mmCIF file of C-alpha atoms in Angstrom:
data_model
loop_
_atom_site.group_PDB
_atom_site.id
_atom_site.type_symbol
_atom_site.label_atom_id
_atom_site.label_comp_id
_atom_site.label_asym_id
_atom_site.label_seq_id
_atom_site.Cartn_x
_atom_site.Cartn_y
_atom_site.Cartn_z
ATOM 1 C CA GLY A 4 -6.842 -19.096 18.807
ATOM 2 C CA GLN A 5 -7.486 -22.521 20.377
ATOM 3 C CA TYR A 6 -7.145 -24.091 16.902
ATOM 4 C CA LEU A 7 -3.685 -22.711 16.079
ATOM 5 C CA GLY A 8 -1.005 -25.347 15.575
ATOM 6 C CA LYS A 9 -3.504 -28.204 15.884
ATOM 7 C CA SER A 10 -4.259 -30.817 13.228
ATOM 8 C CA MET A 11 -7.729 -31.545 11.882
ATOM 9 C CA GLN A 12 -7.909 -34.651 14.103
ATOM 10 C CA GLN A 13 -6.904 -32.668 17.199
ATOM 11 C CA ILE A 14 -9.418 -29.876 16.525
ATOM 12 C CA GLN A 15 -12.234 -32.324 15.821
ATOM 13 C CA ALA A 16 -11.391 -34.319 18.966
ATOM 14 C CA MET A 17 -11.396 -31.118 21.052
ATOM 15 C CA LEU A 18 -14.714 -29.918 19.603
ATOM 16 C CA THR A 19 -16.265 -33.402 19.953
ATOM 17 C CA ARG A 20 -15.335 -33.484 23.629
ATOM 18 C CA GLN A 21 -16.721 -29.976 24.143
ATOM 19 C CA LEU A 22 -20.004 -30.810 22.392
ATOM 20 C CA ASP A 23 -20.375 -34.066 24.366
ATOM 21 C CA GLU A 24 -19.877 -32.240 27.668
ATOM 22 C CA LEU A 25 -22.154 -29.351 26.691
ATOM 23 C CA GLN A 26 -24.831 -31.841 25.673
ATOM 24 C CA LYS A 27 -24.589 -33.417 29.152
ATOM 25 C CA ASP A 28 -24.861 -29.884 30.586
ATOM 26 C CA GLY A 29 -28.235 -29.471 28.833
ATOM 27 C CA VAL A 30 -27.079 -27.002 26.162
ATOM 28 C CA ASN A 31 -29.482 -26.826 23.191
ATOM 29 C CA ALA A 32 -27.727 -24.351 20.860
ATOM 30 C CA ILE A 33 -24.140 -23.552 19.890
ATOM 31 C CA ILE A 34 -23.010 -20.117 18.680
ATOM 32 C CA PHE A 35 -19.922 -20.863 16.562
ATOM 33 C CA GLN A 36 -17.492 -18.160 15.395
ATOM 34 C CA VAL A 37 -16.782 -18.550 11.651
ATOM 35 C CA ARG A 38 -15.444 -15.101 10.643
ATOM 36 C CA ALA A 39 -13.128 -13.145 12.939
ATOM 37 C CA GLU A 40 -11.494 -10.709 10.478
ATOM 38 C CA CYS A 41 -13.131 -10.878 7.037
ATOM 39 C CA ASP A 42 -11.860 -14.445 6.811
ATOM 40 C CA ALA A 43 -13.581 -17.840 6.839
ATOM 41 C CA LEU A 44 -13.738 -20.996 8.943
ATOM 42 C CA TYR A 45 -15.743 -22.486 6.076
ATOM 43 C CA LYS A 46 -15.369 -22.845 2.300
ATOM 44 C CA SER A 47 -15.760 -19.352 0.810
ATOM 45 C CA ASP A 48 -15.220 -17.876 -2.623
ATOM 46 C CA LEU A 49 -15.600 -14.404 -1.125
ATOM 47 C CA GLU A 50 -13.059 -14.463 1.727
ATOM 48 C CA PRO A 51 -9.806 -16.274 2.560
ATOM 49 C CA TRP A 52 -9.424 -19.200 4.948
ATOM 50 C CA SER A 53 -8.780 -17.963 8.489
ATOM 51 C CA LYS A 54 -5.242 -17.933 9.840
ATOM 52 C CA PHE A 55 -6.747 -19.070 13.158
ATOM 53 C CA LEU A 56 -7.428 -22.421 11.473
ATOM 54 C CA THR A 57 -4.290 -23.022 9.389
ATOM 55 C CA GLY A 58 -1.744 -20.479 10.687
ATOM 56 C CA VAL A 59 -1.725 -18.623 7.348
ATOM 57 C CA GLN A 60 -4.625 -16.521 6.080
ATOM 58 C CA GLY A 61 -5.796 -17.865 2.725
ATOM 59 C CA LYS A 62 -4.258 -21.311 3.197
ATOM 60 C CA ALA A 63 -6.789 -24.159 2.970
ATOM 61 C CA PRO A 64 -6.762 -26.796 5.707
ATOM 62 C CA SER A 65 -4.837 -29.965 4.853
ATOM 63 C CA PRO A 66 -6.220 -32.569 5.081
ATOM 64 C CA TYR A 67 -9.170 -30.605 3.776
ATOM 65 C CA TRP A 68 -12.247 -30.117 5.941
ATOM 66 C CA ASP A 69 -14.951 -27.497 6.484
ATOM 67 C CA PRO A 70 -15.340 -26.622 10.197
ATOM 68 C CA LEU A 71 -18.767 -24.993 9.778
ATOM 69 C CA GLN A 72 -20.227 -27.950 7.871
ATOM 70 C CA TRP A 73 -18.686 -30.378 10.361
ATOM 71 C CA MET A 74 -20.090 -28.429 13.355
ATOM 72 C CA ILE A 75 -23.585 -28.258 11.842
ATOM 73 C CA GLU A 76 -23.622 -32.050 11.454
ATOM 74 C CA GLN A 77 -22.233 -32.617 14.949
ATOM 75 C CA CYS A 78 -24.735 -30.241 16.572
ATOM 76 C CA HIS A 79 -27.721 -31.611 14.682
ATOM 77 C CA ASN A 80 -26.722 -35.165 15.659
ATOM 78 C CA ARG A 81 -26.993 -34.027 19.291
ATOM 79 C CA GLY A 82 -30.297 -32.183 18.888
ATOM 80 C CA MET A 83 -28.602 -28.780 19.138
ATOM 81 C CA GLU A 84 -29.054 -25.703 16.970
ATOM 82 C CA LEU A 85 -26.004 -24.200 15.271
ATOM 83 C CA HIS A 86 -25.817 -20.418 14.942
ATOM 84 C CA ALA A 87 -23.051 -19.137 12.656
ATOM 85 C CA TRP A 88 -21.369 -16.178 14.355
ATOM 86 C CA ILE A 89 -19.472 -13.525 12.409
ATOM 87 C CA ASN A 90 -17.749 -10.284 13.288
ATOM 88 C CA PRO A 91 -19.326 -8.007 10.656
ATOM 89 C CA TYR A 92 -17.008 -4.979 10.504
ATOM 90 C CA ARG A 93 -13.559 -6.087 11.683
ATOM 91 C CA ALA A 94 -11.356 -6.562 8.615
ATOM 92 C CA LYS A 95 -7.933 -6.915 10.260
ATOM 93 C CA HIS A 96 -7.386 -7.903 13.867
ATOM 94 C CA SER A 97 -4.744 -6.176 15.986
ATOM 95 C CA VAL A 98 -2.808 -9.475 16.152
ATOM 96 C CA THR A 99 -2.560 -9.661 12.343
ATOM 97 C CA SER A 100 0.043 -7.640 10.429
ATOM 98 C CA TYR A 101 -0.688 -6.239 6.976
ATOM 99 C CA GLU A 102 1.860 -8.689 5.523
ATOM 100 C CA GLN A 103 -0.118 -11.607 6.977
ATOM 101 C CA VAL A 104 -3.315 -10.517 5.196
ATOM 102 C CA SER A 105 -4.219 -12.603 2.140
ATOM 103 C CA PRO A 106 -4.495 -10.789 -1.228
ATOM 104 C CA LYS A 107 -8.057 -12.235 -1.320
ATOM 105 C CA ASN A 108 -9.014 -10.229 1.776
ATOM 106 C CA ILE A 109 -11.241 -7.158 1.348
ATOM 107 C CA VAL A 110 -8.508 -5.111 3.105
ATOM 108 C CA LYS A 111 -6.282 -5.540 0.057
ATOM 109 C CA ARG A 112 -8.975 -5.864 -2.612
ATOM 110 C CA ARG A 113 -11.023 -2.821 -1.566
ATOM 111 C CA PRO A 114 -9.052 -0.623 0.864
ATOM 112 C CA ASP A 115 -11.489 2.184 -0.020
ATOM 113 C CA LEU A 116 -14.188 0.342 1.983
ATOM 114 C CA CYS A 117 -12.062 0.314 5.156
ATOM 115 C CA PHE A 118 -10.610 2.667 7.737
ATOM 116 C CA GLN A 119 -7.850 2.353 10.330
ATOM 117 C CA TYR A 120 -8.514 2.824 14.021
ATOM 118 C CA GLY A 121 -5.508 2.121 16.225
ATOM 119 C CA LYS A 122 -4.284 -1.365 15.340
ATOM 120 C CA LEU A 123 -7.601 -2.371 13.773
ATOM 121 C CA THR A 124 -8.757 -2.128 10.194
ATOM 122 C CA LEU A 125 -12.550 -1.946 9.937
ATOM 123 C CA LEU A 126 -15.108 -1.941 7.164
ATOM 124 C CA ASN A 127 -16.593 1.554 7.226
ATOM 125 C CA PRO A 128 -20.198 1.481 8.504
ATOM 126 C CA GLY A 129 -20.789 4.797 6.693
ATOM 127 C CA LEU A 130 -20.402 3.172 3.268
ATOM 128 C CA GLN A 131 -23.384 1.383 1.743
ATOM 129 C CA ALA A 132 -20.984 -0.735 -0.337
ATOM 130 C CA ALA A 133 -19.464 -2.091 2.901
ATOM 131 C CA ALA A 134 -22.897 -3.030 4.269
ATOM 132 C CA ASP A 135 -23.762 -4.691 0.948
ATOM 133 C CA TYR A 136 -20.533 -6.698 1.114
ATOM 134 C CA ILE A 137 -21.179 -7.982 4.653
ATOM 135 C CA CYS A 138 -24.731 -8.939 3.638
ATOM 136 C CA GLU A 139 -23.337 -10.783 0.607
ATOM 137 C CA VAL A 140 -21.099 -12.824 2.938
ATOM 138 C CA ALA A 141 -24.055 -13.552 5.235
ATOM 139 C CA VAL A 142 -26.318 -14.621 2.367
ATOM 140 C CA ASP A 143 -23.542 -16.896 1.079
ATOM 141 C CA ILE A 144 -23.339 -18.651 4.465
ATOM 142 C CA VAL A 145 -27.095 -18.906 5.021
ATOM 143 C CA SER A 146 -27.855 -20.144 1.506
ATOM 144 C CA ARG A 147 -25.160 -22.861 1.435
ATOM 145 C CA TYR A 148 -25.227 -24.142 5.011
ATOM 146 C CA ASP A 149 -28.062 -25.569 7.102
ATOM 147 C CA VAL A 150 -27.600 -23.075 9.923
ATOM 148 C CA ASP A 151 -30.412 -22.535 12.447
ATOM 149 C CA GLY A 152 -29.280 -19.055 13.400
ATOM 150 C CA PHE A 153 -26.999 -16.236 12.356
ATOM 151 C CA HIS A 154 -25.223 -14.195 15.015
ATOM 152 C CA ILE A 155 -23.197 -10.999 15.331
ATOM 153 C CA ASP A 156 -21.592 -9.668 18.490
ATOM 154 C CA ASP A 157 -20.835 -6.313 20.112
ATOM 155 C CA TYR A 158 -18.346 -4.820 17.635
ATOM 156 C CA PHE A 159 -19.932 -2.033 15.600
ATOM 157 C CA TYR A 160 -18.021 1.241 15.541
ATOM 158 C CA PRO A 161 -14.728 0.584 17.368
ATOM 159 C CA TYR A 162 -14.481 0.634 21.156
ATOM 160 C CA PRO A 163 -13.181 4.157 21.870
ATOM 161 C CA GLU A 164 -9.489 4.712 22.584
ATOM 162 C CA ALA A 165 -8.436 7.895 24.394
ATOM 163 C CA GLY A 166 -7.426 10.694 22.027
ATOM 164 C CA ARG A 167 -8.298 8.747 18.894
ATOM 165 C CA GLN A 168 -10.942 9.938 16.437
ATOM 166 C CA ILE A 169 -12.884 7.797 13.984
ATOM 167 C CA PRO A 170 -11.716 9.023 10.547
ATOM 168 C CA ASP A 171 -15.159 9.595 9.035
ATOM 169 C CA GLN A 172 -15.671 13.371 9.374
ATOM 170 C CA GLN A 173 -15.280 13.992 5.655
ATOM 171 C CA LEU A 174 -17.646 11.161 4.738
ATOM 172 C CA PHE A 175 -20.222 12.596 7.143
ATOM 173 C CA ARG A 176 -19.974 16.008 5.482
ATOM 174 C CA GLN A 177 -20.429 14.403 2.045
ATOM 175 C CA GLN A 178 -23.327 12.093 2.918
ATOM 176 C CA SER A 179 -24.988 13.269 6.110
ATOM 177 C CA ARG A 180 -28.502 12.393 4.806
ATOM 178 C CA GLY A 181 -29.698 15.650 6.341
ATOM 179 C CA MET A 182 -28.422 14.812 9.841
ATOM 180 C CA ARG A 183 -26.613 17.500 11.828
ATOM 181 C CA ASN A 184 -25.083 15.264 14.476
ATOM 182 C CA ILE A 185 -22.373 12.769 13.517
ATOM 183 C CA GLY A 186 -23.424 10.482 16.389
ATOM 184 C CA ASP A 187 -26.969 10.249 15.013
ATOM 185 C CA TRP A 188 -25.518 9.554 11.570
ATOM 186 C CA ARG A 189 -23.247 6.772 12.849
ATOM 187 C CA ARG A 190 -26.139 5.165 14.746
ATOM 188 C CA ASP A 191 -28.270 5.380 11.606
ATOM 189 C CA ASN A 192 -25.485 3.733 9.571
ATOM 190 C CA VAL A 193 -25.407 0.761 11.958
ATOM 191 C CA SER A 194 -29.201 0.521 12.273
ATOM 192 C CA ARG A 195 -29.646 0.549 8.495
ATOM 193 C CA PHE A 196 -27.090 -2.253 8.284
ATOM 194 C CA VAL A 197 -28.785 -4.351 10.990
ATOM 195 C CA LYS A 198 -32.130 -4.005 9.204
ATOM 196 C CA GLN A 199 -30.542 -4.875 5.842
ATOM 197 C CA LEU A 200 -28.743 -7.898 7.298
ATOM 198 C CA SER A 201 -31.948 -9.169 8.904
ATOM 199 C CA GLU A 202 -33.895 -8.773 5.662
ATOM 200 C CA SER A 203 -31.100 -10.383 3.613
ATOM 201 C CA ILE A 204 -30.984 -13.472 5.850
ATOM 202 C CA HIS A 205 -34.764 -13.885 6.006
ATOM 203 C CA ALA A 206 -35.154 -13.425 2.240
ATOM 204 C CA VAL A 207 -33.058 -16.591 1.810
ATOM 205 C CA LYS A 208 -34.357 -18.615 4.774
ATOM 206 C CA PRO A 209 -37.186 -17.027 6.803
ATOM 207 C CA TRP A 210 -36.756 -19.560 9.614
ATOM 208 C CA VAL A 211 -33.133 -18.694 10.426
ATOM 209 C CA LYS A 212 -32.919 -16.833 13.760
ATOM 210 C CA PHE A 213 -30.907 -13.614 13.548
ATOM 211 C CA GLY A 214 -29.419 -12.606 16.893
ATOM 212 C CA ILE A 215 -27.056 -10.038 18.355
ATOM 213 C CA SER A 216 -25.047 -10.079 21.590
ATOM 214 C CA PRO A 217 -24.549 -6.371 22.383
ATOM 215 C CA PHE A 218 -22.333 -4.933 25.090
ATOM 216 C CA GLY A 219 -24.196 -5.080 28.420
ATOM 217 C CA ILE A 220 -24.918 -1.349 28.902
ATOM 218 C CA TYR A 221 -27.323 0.479 26.600
ATOM 219 C CA ARG A 222 -26.885 3.952 28.130
ATOM 220 C CA ASN A 223 -25.905 5.294 31.515
ATOM 221 C CA LYS A 224 -28.538 7.269 33.411
ATOM 222 C CA ARG A 225 -27.870 11.001 33.459
ATOM 223 C CA ALA A 226 -29.700 14.272 32.784
ATOM 224 C CA GLY A 227 -31.536 14.252 29.478
ATOM 225 C CA VAL A 228 -31.083 10.533 28.809
ATOM 226 C CA GLU A 229 -34.177 8.408 28.372
ATOM 227 C CA PHE A 230 -33.925 4.672 29.166
ATOM 228 C CA GLY A 231 -30.621 4.938 31.038
ATOM 229 C CA SER A 232 -29.494 2.381 33.632
ATOM 230 C CA ALA A 233 -27.873 3.220 36.983
ATOM 231 C CA THR A 234 -24.450 2.303 35.608
ATOM 232 C CA ASN A 235 -21.238 4.001 34.562
ATOM 233 C CA GLY A 236 -19.365 2.383 31.680
ATOM 234 C CA THR A 237 -19.014 2.089 27.909
ATOM 235 C CA GLN A 238 -22.400 2.548 26.217
ATOM 236 C CA ASN A 239 -23.836 0.890 23.130
ATOM 237 C CA TYR A 240 -25.734 4.023 22.122
ATOM 238 C CA ASP A 241 -23.127 6.723 22.719
ATOM 239 C CA ASP A 242 -19.792 4.911 22.263
ATOM 240 C CA LEU A 243 -20.404 2.022 19.831
ATOM 241 C CA TYR A 244 -23.279 3.798 17.972
ATOM 242 C CA ALA A 245 -25.461 0.711 18.458
ATOM 243 C CA ASP A 246 -29.110 1.606 19.150
ATOM 244 C CA VAL A 247 -30.036 -1.876 20.357
ATOM 245 C CA LEU A 248 -33.498 -0.919 21.643
ATOM 246 C CA LEU A 249 -34.436 0.431 18.208
ATOM 247 C CA TRP A 250 -33.547 -2.940 16.645
ATOM 248 C CA VAL A 251 -35.447 -4.914 19.283
ATOM 249 C CA ASN A 252 -38.536 -2.702 19.167
ATOM 250 C CA ASN A 253 -38.651 -2.700 15.358
ATOM 251 C CA GLY A 254 -38.222 -6.488 15.221
ATOM 252 C CA TRP A 255 -35.037 -6.250 13.156
ATOM 253 C CA ILE A 256 -33.446 -8.934 15.313
ATOM 254 C CA ASP A 257 -34.996 -12.225 16.387
ATOM 255 C CA TYR A 258 -33.228 -12.531 19.717
ATOM 256 C CA CYS A 259 -30.982 -10.413 21.939
ATOM 257 C CA VAL A 260 -28.102 -11.600 24.165
ATOM 258 C CA PRO A 261 -26.773 -8.678 26.234
ATOM 259 C CA GLN A 262 -23.304 -9.494 27.530
ATOM 260 C CA LEU A 263 -23.843 -9.172 31.284
ATOM 261 C CA TYR A 264 -20.350 -10.335 32.141
ATOM 262 C CA TRP A 265 -20.078 -8.464 35.460
ATOM 263 C CA GLN A 266 -20.833 -9.659 38.953
ATOM 264 C CA ILE A 267 -23.683 -8.774 41.292
ATOM 265 C CA GLY A 268 -22.379 -5.788 43.260
ATOM 266 C CA HIS A 269 -20.000 -4.522 40.551
ATOM 267 C CA LYS A 270 -19.407 -0.825 41.296
ATOM 268 C CA SER A 271 -20.120 0.636 37.858
ATOM 269 C CA ALA A 272 -22.047 -2.159 36.108
ATOM 270 C CA ASP A 273 -24.015 -4.139 38.686
ATOM 271 C CA TYR A 274 -25.363 -7.392 37.246
ATOM 272 C CA LYS A 275 -28.712 -7.201 39.076
ATOM 273 C CA THR A 276 -29.325 -3.607 37.968
ATOM 274 C CA LEU A 277 -28.567 -4.539 34.359
ATOM 275 C CA ILE A 278 -30.551 -7.770 34.097
ATOM 276 C CA GLU A 279 -33.589 -5.937 35.519
ATOM 277 C CA TRP A 280 -33.035 -3.111 32.999
ATOM 278 C CA TRP A 281 -32.894 -5.475 29.984
ATOM 279 C CA ASN A 282 -35.925 -7.422 31.237
ATOM 280 C CA ARG A 283 -37.865 -4.163 31.451
ATOM 281 C CA TYR A 284 -36.839 -2.436 28.210
ATOM 282 C CA ALA A 285 -35.868 -5.207 25.754
ATOM 283 C CA SER A 286 -38.882 -7.492 26.055
ATOM 284 C CA LYS A 287 -40.193 -7.151 22.489
ATOM 285 C CA ARG A 288 -37.899 -9.943 21.294
ATOM 286 C CA PRO A 289 -36.681 -13.122 23.050
ATOM 287 C CA LEU A 290 -34.053 -12.141 25.616
ATOM 288 C CA PHE A 291 -31.206 -14.465 26.607
ATOM 289 C CA ILE A 292 -28.535 -13.358 29.078
ATOM 290 C CA GLY A 293 -24.867 -13.619 28.158
ATOM 291 C CA GLU A 294 -23.072 -15.043 31.212
ATOM 292 C CA ASP A 295 -19.360 -14.981 31.996
ATOM 293 C CA VAL A 296 -18.849 -18.455 33.469
ATOM 294 C CA GLU A 297 -15.464 -17.709 35.059
ATOM 295 C CA ARG A 298 -16.492 -14.413 36.639
ATOM 296 C CA THR A 299 -19.722 -15.913 37.998
ATOM 297 C CA VAL A 300 -17.870 -18.575 39.982
ATOM 298 C CA LYS A 301 -15.008 -16.275 40.993
ATOM 299 C CA PHE A 302 -17.192 -13.899 43.021
ATOM 300 C CA ALA A 303 -19.090 -14.665 46.218
ATOM 301 C CA ASP A 304 -22.798 -13.915 46.469
ATOM 302 C CA PRO A 305 -23.054 -10.739 48.620
ATOM 303 C CA ASP A 306 -26.139 -12.204 50.380
ATOM 304 C CA ASN A 307 -24.590 -15.630 50.851
ATOM 305 C CA PRO A 308 -20.787 -15.365 51.167
ATOM 306 C CA ASN A 309 -20.347 -19.176 51.303
ATOM 307 C CA SER A 310 -21.612 -19.493 47.725
ATOM 308 C CA ASN A 311 -20.430 -18.216 44.375
ATOM 309 C CA GLN A 312 -22.855 -16.113 42.328
ATOM 310 C CA MET A 313 -24.272 -18.850 40.099
ATOM 311 C CA PRO A 314 -27.375 -19.612 42.241
ATOM 312 C CA ALA A 315 -28.202 -15.906 42.696
ATOM 313 C CA LYS A 316 -27.875 -15.225 38.964
ATOM 314 C CA PHE A 317 -30.004 -18.224 37.982
ATOM 315 C CA ALA A 318 -32.615 -17.164 40.547
ATOM 316 C CA LEU A 319 -32.799 -13.760 38.805
ATOM 317 C CA HIS A 320 -33.247 -15.507 35.443
ATOM 318 C CA GLN A 321 -36.163 -17.478 36.840
ATOM 319 C CA GLN A 322 -37.800 -14.460 38.517
ATOM 320 C CA LEU A 323 -37.713 -12.108 35.524
ATOM 321 C CA PRO A 324 -40.561 -12.882 33.104
ATOM 322 C CA TYR A 325 -38.889 -11.798 29.863
ATOM 323 C CA VAL A 326 -35.586 -13.595 30.419
ATOM 324 C CA LYS A 327 -35.930 -16.699 28.239
ATOM 325 C CA GLY A 328 -32.571 -18.344 28.862
ATOM 326 C CA THR A 329 -28.822 -18.164 29.226
ATOM 327 C CA VAL A 330 -25.914 -18.023 26.782
ATOM 328 C CA LEU A 331 -22.629 -19.183 28.295
ATOM 329 C CA TRP A 332 -19.403 -17.382 27.526
ATOM 330 C CA TYR A 333 -17.277 -19.144 26.827
ATOM 331 C CA ALA A 334 -17.883 -22.808 25.973
ATOM 332 C CA LYS A 335 -14.499 -24.082 27.173
ATOM 333 C CA ALA A 336 -15.018 -22.629 30.670
ATOM 334 C CA ALA A 337 -18.273 -24.580 31.032
ATOM 335 C CA VAL A 338 -16.666 -27.722 29.582
ATOM 336 C CA ASP A 339 -13.724 -27.440 31.990
ATOM 337 C CA ASN A 340 -16.291 -27.251 34.820
ATOM 338 C CA VAL A 341 -14.717 -24.126 36.301
ATOM 339 C CA GLY A 342 -16.043 -23.649 39.851
ATOM 340 C CA ASN A 343 -18.354 -26.665 39.367
ATOM 341 C CA TYR A 344 -20.436 -24.649 36.883
ATOM 342 C CA GLY A 345 -21.041 -27.644 34.588
ATOM 343 C CA THR A 346 -21.892 -29.953 37.492
ATOM 344 C CA MET A 347 -24.444 -27.436 38.762
ATOM 345 C CA LEU A 348 -26.019 -27.179 35.297
ATOM 346 C CA ARG A 349 -26.392 -30.978 35.156
ATOM 347 C CA GLN A 350 -27.573 -31.593 38.678
ATOM 348 C CA ARG A 351 -29.684 -28.541 39.349
ATOM 349 C CA TYR A 352 -30.461 -26.008 36.609
ATOM 350 C CA TRP A 353 -30.518 -27.797 33.257
ATOM 351 C CA ARG A 354 -31.354 -31.341 34.351
ATOM 352 C CA TYR A 355 -34.093 -31.781 31.759
ATOM 353 C CA PRO A 356 -33.774 -31.378 27.984
ATOM 354 C CA ALA A 357 -34.878 -27.967 26.736
ATOM 355 C CA LEU A 358 -36.771 -27.473 23.503
ATOM 356 C CA GLN A 359 -35.449 -24.881 21.069
ATOM 357 C CA PRO A 360 -36.973 -21.483 21.900
ATOM 358 C CA ARG A 361 -40.179 -20.781 20.003
ATOM 359 C CA MET A 362 -40.116 -17.696 17.812
ATOM 360 C CA PRO A 363 -43.698 -17.472 16.559
ATOM 361 C CA PHE A 364 -43.000 -14.205 14.716
ATOM 362 C CA ILE A 365 -40.788 -16.301 12.373
ATOM 363 C CA ASP A 366 -42.964 -19.419 12.151
ATOM 364 C CA SER A 367 -45.106 -21.647 14.322
ATOM 365 C CA LYS A 368 -42.913 -24.748 14.004
#
């Protein structure tokens, strides 16, 4: 949304300033959103230009430019990696009306691959053709652009809304693959997709790092639940049908960025409880912690009320052996130096340049 109504020069100036500041902050990789709703912030023959770039879905930028290509060059000039970030399943955002959708969009070309859930239109994870399509988009990006990583976030099956059912009961009855429980079937749909996406990317470029930033809770601890955390909130496993530990333990992803956007002492999703849980159970692949910059500086450290929570959180990162780094959400908050977050990165935490993380299971370079 921060691009809307801005010219190419204004967007490039804004991004240049952000990259310059982030470079001074010690940042060594940028995760850049290029596909919010089966659209494109890059030149695509498969999907329409994003309305978030030009105001109209399907309308090319004028003067013409390619934000992904431009960002790759800018990041590489600064010694940073660029990870292209897509939303895999969301086909129409709640802020987009059907009339605003380009005829090139999959929503209008192949409505049979989609379902409605509230105000969202989503590609149906139960359909192999939908998974194939997303992988085709990913392969197109990875093969044509010199990306260092490929990233998807926490949106799998839709976040549950009270009283609303996912309209896939009939599909489950037709193609249950021998499974009795629709939850198991949905999880299997997503896991099969994650594995396919990983294999598709690595078949083109084995060195590209495939990462996911899941919601911060895997499962809540209760009777009969293995690997639960002492939390009470939305769950990857039960609500989004995302079996993140399966992907990590099978090596289907190259890095994991749980979104631990809460504060230390949060009643139902305590940051300290969760970072210790991820360190313990998700250590088979490099683990980076997704940090909410604004929330970190908004809350006082319970053990040191004169300070915000940044020092306590960074201390936890340093103490936990499997935590390999930090992913800041969102870039603009760090750039704007909210609560002196950027100053602290420069002066205290990220004073020295960091090498890109080694991933020897991909290559030894």
